[in-house]
XYZ file of C-alpha atoms in Angstrom:
412
model
C -200.782 200.618 -229.801
C -197.665 204.013 -229.481
C -196.840 205.188 -233.082
C -192.898 205.833 -233.597
C -191.278 209.144 -235.268
C -188.233 208.436 -236.434
C -186.658 211.595 -237.104
C -183.379 211.850 -239.404
C -181.159 213.730 -241.421
C -179.191 212.205 -244.301
C -175.195 210.556 -244.203
C -174.378 208.757 -241.760
C -177.280 209.005 -239.573
C -180.325 208.044 -241.845
C -178.373 204.822 -242.069
C -178.789 204.168 -238.459
C -182.344 204.807 -238.849
C -182.754 202.542 -241.161
C -180.797 199.914 -239.515
C -183.434 200.247 -236.935
C -186.251 199.777 -239.085
C -185.591 197.278 -241.551
C -185.752 195.165 -237.835
C -188.577 196.533 -236.845
C -190.905 195.425 -239.847
C -189.601 192.195 -239.643
C -189.948 191.532 -236.045
C -192.552 194.071 -234.671
C -195.734 195.330 -235.439
C -195.407 198.967 -233.838
C -197.086 201.840 -236.136
C -193.964 204.336 -237.460
C -193.192 206.644 -239.768
C -189.796 208.426 -240.920
C -189.187 212.061 -241.102
C -186.307 211.913 -243.772
C -185.073 215.679 -243.772
C -182.896 216.516 -246.469
C -181.059 213.930 -248.395
C -182.555 210.634 -246.219
C -185.428 211.487 -248.010
C -183.987 209.365 -251.038
C -182.340 207.077 -248.900
C -184.968 205.376 -246.892
C -187.279 205.562 -249.650
C -185.262 202.537 -251.316
C -185.997 200.748 -248.802
C -189.196 201.873 -247.311
C -192.423 203.632 -248.930
C -194.635 206.782 -248.632
C -196.483 205.188 -246.934
C -193.538 205.501 -243.925
C -191.196 207.728 -244.960
C -192.290 211.143 -245.264
C -190.059 214.666 -245.887
C -191.058 218.164 -244.117
C -193.541 219.515 -247.094
C -195.474 216.456 -247.011
C -196.688 218.370 -243.530
C -197.095 221.456 -245.544
C -201.341 222.101 -244.917
C -200.334 221.820 -241.677
C -198.288 225.312 -242.048
C -201.334 226.750 -243.992
C -201.000 230.019 -242.087
C -198.364 230.542 -242.274
C -197.559 229.316 -246.651
C -196.820 232.766 -247.405
C -194.280 233.144 -244.781
C -192.498 230.124 -245.210
C -192.493 230.998 -249.222
C -191.071 233.993 -248.604
C -188.320 233.701 -246.089
C -187.166 230.207 -248.222
C -186.495 232.143 -251.314
C -184.709 234.224 -249.376
C -181.746 232.012 -249.132
C -182.429 228.434 -251.346
C -179.305 230.359 -253.902
C -177.187 229.095 -251.483
C -178.368 226.546 -249.852
C -179.461 224.500 -252.446
C -177.844 222.092 -254.435
C -178.942 220.165 -257.884
C -176.859 216.886 -257.220
C -178.078 216.425 -253.797
C -181.527 214.613 -255.550
C -183.514 217.532 -253.121
C -186.078 218.578 -255.140
C -185.678 222.747 -255.318
C -189.375 223.082 -253.585
C -188.618 220.393 -250.923
C -185.533 222.655 -250.324
C -187.642 225.845 -250.025
C -190.145 224.752 -248.007
C -186.964 222.955 -244.995
C -185.738 225.991 -245.451
C -189.033 228.397 -245.017
C -190.088 225.988 -242.403
C -187.272 226.868 -240.793
C -186.026 230.246 -241.212
C -189.890 231.477 -240.531
C -189.481 230.228 -236.643
C -186.541 231.905 -236.193
C -188.069 234.657 -237.260
C -191.282 234.005 -234.967
C -189.272 233.483 -231.750
C -186.698 235.704 -232.226
C -188.452 238.901 -235.124
C -187.109 239.860 -239.175
C -183.513 241.603 -238.158
C -182.609 239.361 -235.133
C -183.032 236.503 -236.782
C -181.689 237.067 -240.362
C -178.337 238.179 -238.123
C -178.021 235.458 -236.690
C -178.681 233.136 -239.447
C -176.331 235.505 -241.476
C -173.454 234.400 -238.116
C -174.600 230.080 -238.031
C -176.564 229.648 -241.139
C -178.656 226.432 -240.970
C -177.309 225.955 -237.685
C -179.534 228.758 -236.258
C -182.297 227.130 -236.622
C -183.962 225.097 -234.359
C -187.484 224.747 -235.068
C -189.489 223.344 -232.300
C -192.723 225.002 -232.448
C -193.249 223.026 -236.388
C -192.170 219.667 -234.691
C -194.840 220.046 -232.532
C -197.542 220.319 -234.983
C -196.121 217.305 -237.001
C -195.656 214.877 -233.738
C -199.307 216.055 -232.412
C -201.142 215.734 -236.138
C -199.025 212.066 -237.018
C -200.192 211.269 -233.059
C -196.676 210.331 -232.202
C -195.935 208.515 -228.687
C -192.298 208.424 -228.854
C -189.013 210.437 -230.205
C -186.495 208.181 -232.475
C -183.372 210.396 -233.438
C -179.625 210.628 -234.290
C -177.091 213.078 -233.040
C -177.834 215.923 -236.036
C -178.925 219.091 -234.825
C -181.559 221.564 -235.668
C -184.848 219.329 -236.908
C -183.329 216.254 -234.866
C -183.098 218.009 -231.933
C -185.492 220.585 -232.207
C -188.138 217.479 -232.540
C -186.453 216.011 -229.466
C -187.148 219.272 -227.509
C -190.373 219.267 -228.974
C -191.458 216.252 -227.950
C -190.203 216.514 -224.369
C -192.863 219.443 -223.606
C -195.648 217.839 -225.247
C -194.592 214.975 -222.686
C -194.407 212.254 -225.658
C -190.625 209.794 -224.191
C -187.607 210.374 -226.959
C -184.791 208.241 -227.598
C -181.216 209.400 -229.441
C -179.694 207.041 -230.582
C -175.406 207.870 -230.545
C -173.454 207.810 -233.642
C -169.879 207.923 -231.921
C -169.153 208.941 -228.989
C -170.591 211.937 -225.663
C -167.942 214.323 -226.825
C -171.614 216.386 -228.968
C -172.278 219.318 -229.879
C -175.292 219.920 -229.308
C -175.621 217.717 -226.161
C -178.528 215.090 -226.859
C -181.714 215.950 -225.776
C -183.227 213.050 -225.327
C -184.370 210.911 -221.770
C -182.873 207.580 -222.992
C -179.762 207.375 -224.430
C -178.356 204.584 -226.998
C -174.429 204.857 -227.267
C -171.869 202.788 -227.927
C -170.322 201.314 -224.212
C -169.964 202.250 -221.259
C -167.153 205.113 -221.728
C -170.434 207.049 -223.781
C -171.982 207.304 -221.239
C -169.382 207.793 -218.448
C -167.777 210.867 -220.302
C -171.804 212.732 -220.819
C -172.187 212.215 -217.362
C -169.194 214.392 -216.623
C -170.792 216.700 -218.779
C -173.975 216.802 -217.144
C -176.428 214.474 -218.416
C -177.241 212.189 -215.523
C -180.294 212.438 -215.243
C -180.877 209.850 -218.503
C -181.577 206.460 -219.177
C -178.225 204.929 -221.323
C -178.483 201.202 -223.045
C -175.129 200.036 -224.215
C -176.071 198.383 -227.630
C -173.484 199.722 -229.812
C -174.586 201.432 -233.286
C -176.354 199.415 -235.947
C -174.901 201.504 -238.786
C -171.231 200.618 -237.564
C -171.724 197.107 -237.256
C -173.370 196.157 -239.887
C -169.943 198.085 -241.837
C -167.587 196.058 -239.288
C -169.279 193.116 -240.943
C -168.657 193.069 -243.822
C -165.438 194.331 -243.673
C -164.914 190.709 -242.026
C -165.761 189.075 -245.209
C -164.069 190.707 -247.749
C -161.322 188.934 -249.220
C -157.841 191.074 -248.112
C -155.606 189.470 -250.707
C -157.721 189.660 -253.289
C -157.733 192.989 -252.410
C -154.416 193.666 -252.293
C -153.493 192.044 -256.277
C -156.427 194.441 -257.470
C -154.722 197.424 -255.856
C -151.422 195.951 -256.804
C -149.801 195.865 -253.344
C -146.702 194.946 -253.050
C -145.505 192.691 -249.636
C -145.139 194.598 -246.990
C -147.096 197.027 -245.272
C -150.546 198.935 -245.662
C -151.416 202.020 -244.887
C -154.663 203.545 -245.228
C -155.342 207.131 -244.677
C -158.794 207.752 -244.477
C -159.106 212.124 -245.034
C -161.112 215.099 -243.592
C -162.312 218.098 -244.319
C -159.456 219.902 -241.384
C -161.642 221.715 -238.847
C -161.130 223.168 -236.524
C -163.307 223.316 -233.964
C -164.285 225.259 -230.285
C -164.056 224.128 -226.855
C -167.732 223.027 -227.149
C -166.964 221.245 -230.523
C -168.698 223.420 -232.018
C -167.813 224.370 -235.454
C -164.796 227.664 -235.377
C -162.540 227.885 -238.893
C -161.082 225.930 -241.564
C -158.264 224.618 -240.851
C -156.581 225.248 -244.408
C -155.329 222.448 -246.781
C -151.814 223.294 -246.929
C -151.276 223.350 -243.367
C -152.614 219.948 -243.297
C -151.467 217.600 -246.251
C -147.651 219.749 -246.052
C -147.125 217.400 -242.758
C -148.846 214.954 -243.889
C -147.615 213.367 -247.420
C -143.666 214.557 -245.903
C -144.441 211.923 -243.213
C -145.581 209.040 -245.973
C -142.186 210.306 -248.455
C -141.020 209.431 -245.010
C -142.089 206.367 -244.690
C -142.250 205.067 -247.415
C -138.714 205.515 -248.766
C -137.722 204.006 -245.669
C -139.332 200.605 -244.886
C -141.394 200.622 -248.529
C -144.847 200.246 -246.892
C -148.025 200.716 -249.978
C -149.605 204.158 -248.574
C -153.385 204.430 -249.667
C -155.775 207.447 -249.715
C -159.616 207.692 -249.537
C -160.522 210.721 -249.585
C -164.087 212.101 -247.318
C -167.246 211.932 -249.703
C -167.871 215.631 -248.491
C -164.277 216.759 -250.351
C -162.794 216.953 -253.640
C -160.627 215.225 -255.202
C -158.924 219.050 -256.444
C -158.579 220.195 -253.475
C -155.963 217.329 -253.043
C -154.585 216.450 -256.825
C -151.853 219.081 -256.350
C -149.505 216.412 -253.657
C -151.438 212.365 -255.529
C -149.542 214.758 -258.570
C -145.938 215.330 -256.697
C -146.593 211.981 -254.464
C -146.745 209.812 -256.980
C -146.291 206.005 -254.818
C -149.063 207.745 -253.140
C -152.435 205.857 -254.343
C -155.999 207.335 -254.748
C -158.247 204.136 -253.794
C -161.778 206.320 -253.859
C -163.005 204.940 -257.182
C -160.700 201.732 -257.183
C -162.502 200.426 -253.580
C -165.345 200.920 -251.652
C -164.660 202.468 -247.610
C -165.163 198.717 -246.481
C -162.547 197.259 -248.747
C -160.662 199.776 -248.006
C -160.633 198.941 -244.396
C -160.458 195.500 -245.736
C -157.434 196.027 -246.810
C -155.273 197.678 -244.668
C -152.961 196.415 -241.308
C -152.556 200.514 -240.492
C -155.504 203.447 -240.277
C -154.569 207.174 -240.214
C -157.174 208.930 -239.532
C -157.927 211.830 -237.161
C -160.838 211.588 -236.322
C -164.082 209.765 -237.824
C -166.754 206.679 -237.220
C -163.410 205.309 -240.035
C -161.215 205.145 -236.863
C -163.721 203.108 -234.805
C -165.426 200.835 -238.131
C -161.321 200.094 -238.319
C -160.822 199.868 -234.602
C -163.588 197.658 -234.563
C -161.838 195.168 -237.705
C -159.372 194.450 -236.060
C -156.810 197.803 -237.443
C -154.675 199.404 -236.192
C -155.630 203.109 -235.848
C -153.058 205.579 -235.386
C -155.012 209.238 -235.007
C -153.721 212.803 -234.429
C -154.321 216.340 -233.437
C -153.131 219.635 -235.893
C -150.768 221.606 -234.379
C -153.255 224.631 -234.288
C -156.644 222.718 -233.060
C -158.148 224.888 -230.096
C -160.174 221.499 -229.194
C -160.280 217.810 -230.350
C -163.106 217.148 -232.223
C -163.284 213.341 -230.416
C -161.697 212.890 -227.453
C -162.469 208.800 -226.817
C -159.533 208.550 -229.301
C -157.273 210.151 -227.599
C -157.230 206.746 -225.472
C -156.086 202.810 -226.039
C -156.730 201.575 -227.725
C -156.476 203.730 -230.673
C -152.673 205.312 -230.819
C -152.606 208.913 -230.741
C -150.646 211.847 -231.712
C -149.841 215.849 -230.672
C -148.832 217.802 -234.104
C -146.994 216.114 -236.882
C -144.191 215.522 -235.448
C -145.372 213.146 -232.282
C -147.396 211.109 -235.161
C -144.007 210.677 -237.238
C -141.894 209.928 -234.599
C -144.966 207.053 -233.435
C -145.235 206.046 -236.552
C -141.885 205.275 -237.331
C -140.892 203.788 -234.230
C -144.651 201.154 -235.496
C -142.805 199.931 -238.606
C -139.669 199.638 -236.462
C -141.163 197.362 -234.190
C -140.512 199.310 -231.534
C -144.180 200.785 -230.591
C -146.625 198.133 -228.646
C -149.628 198.139 -229.792
C -152.540 196.103 -227.480
C -154.723 194.251 -228.781
C -157.845 196.367 -230.110
C -161.489 195.176 -227.551
C -164.401 195.880 -229.577
C -165.875 199.068 -229.181
C -169.222 197.723 -230.323
C -171.801 195.269 -229.005
C -173.589 193.217 -231.941
C -177.484 192.762 -232.131
C -177.514 196.288 -231.337
C -180.722 196.575 -234.283
C -182.425 194.653 -232.736
C -181.545 194.828 -229.002
C -182.742 198.894 -229.227
C -186.271 197.311 -231.469
C -186.762 195.709 -227.574
C -186.294 199.277 -226.417
C -188.795 200.971 -228.430
C -191.000 198.051 -227.744
C -190.451 199.090 -223.906
C -191.451 203.067 -224.239
C -193.650 203.092 -227.338
């Protein structure tokens, strides 16, 4: 019997892996390890034991001959990368950074490596040789990752070069940077696989199985009592719009990060639209900030537009989606969760975008606007019932975790 290694970072990505591992532990005997990177470690450790959950520093003995250099390079960049509130120890962060930068130095030489790091920061890391050592040590026959760069991408490249089977489980759509490296790709539906094929990934095997973490969220949303949430927030009887924010970034043509657009540029437009909607239609307007954002970056607008409710401390994300009738979001997982929960979802592009980060939400069943003027016009049409909204079809086949485990059993 083969052995599986799951590799994932924190945030929503490790939640995908955790859902699959829970299913696998209950219904399969395949041995496995989870290489849980950065904040993913504590997330997985809360569900599974140290027997299964590993971090990079657990493999220090594999890098014994390089340890002096690893500590040196890790120390060189730890101060700008370590967050004491992350729950990750300083030692683990040091080893993680040191292994990554040391391999970059071995590949390009110190001068070039540091130049690359100064330009791309951690996005410059691709520790393929380090991952080869870990995969060979664990005698892995199948690597399963999500869509993150650095160690996840490196683990797929390493496995491919070692002749090990690979599966990549996509969190959203096919417009990704970097593009998937796995031989086998699990995605939500044929729209995603068709997008990847158009980008040149024609030799991969595709499985249209949904997305386990989003599926779990959607099921939870559908069980929430919407009227209880409305009472809790003291909403009026009119429709409720939820704006789920994101850090206003601008992206390059290949979907890589380009620059920060600035909160003034975005919020001055968005909150003025809210004011017009509130004055004309007396709708309820809620704002939920992305977990990577800070309230102080929005505080001036909350102070000025008193009718807008900040709900992060009042409702969970699932409750926030459940209580709304309409979601406004640039392009994120929240759009998918809401559309799959039968909400009307408006997506929009900044007037200054170079490219849109998720082209798939620029078409039906999403209501997409190219710039703030178009967004204002479409929202007015919607609340005046002049905009015809097609009933959204589910993007998500259910029982994703079970079906992914079936694929893992076949490949491992």
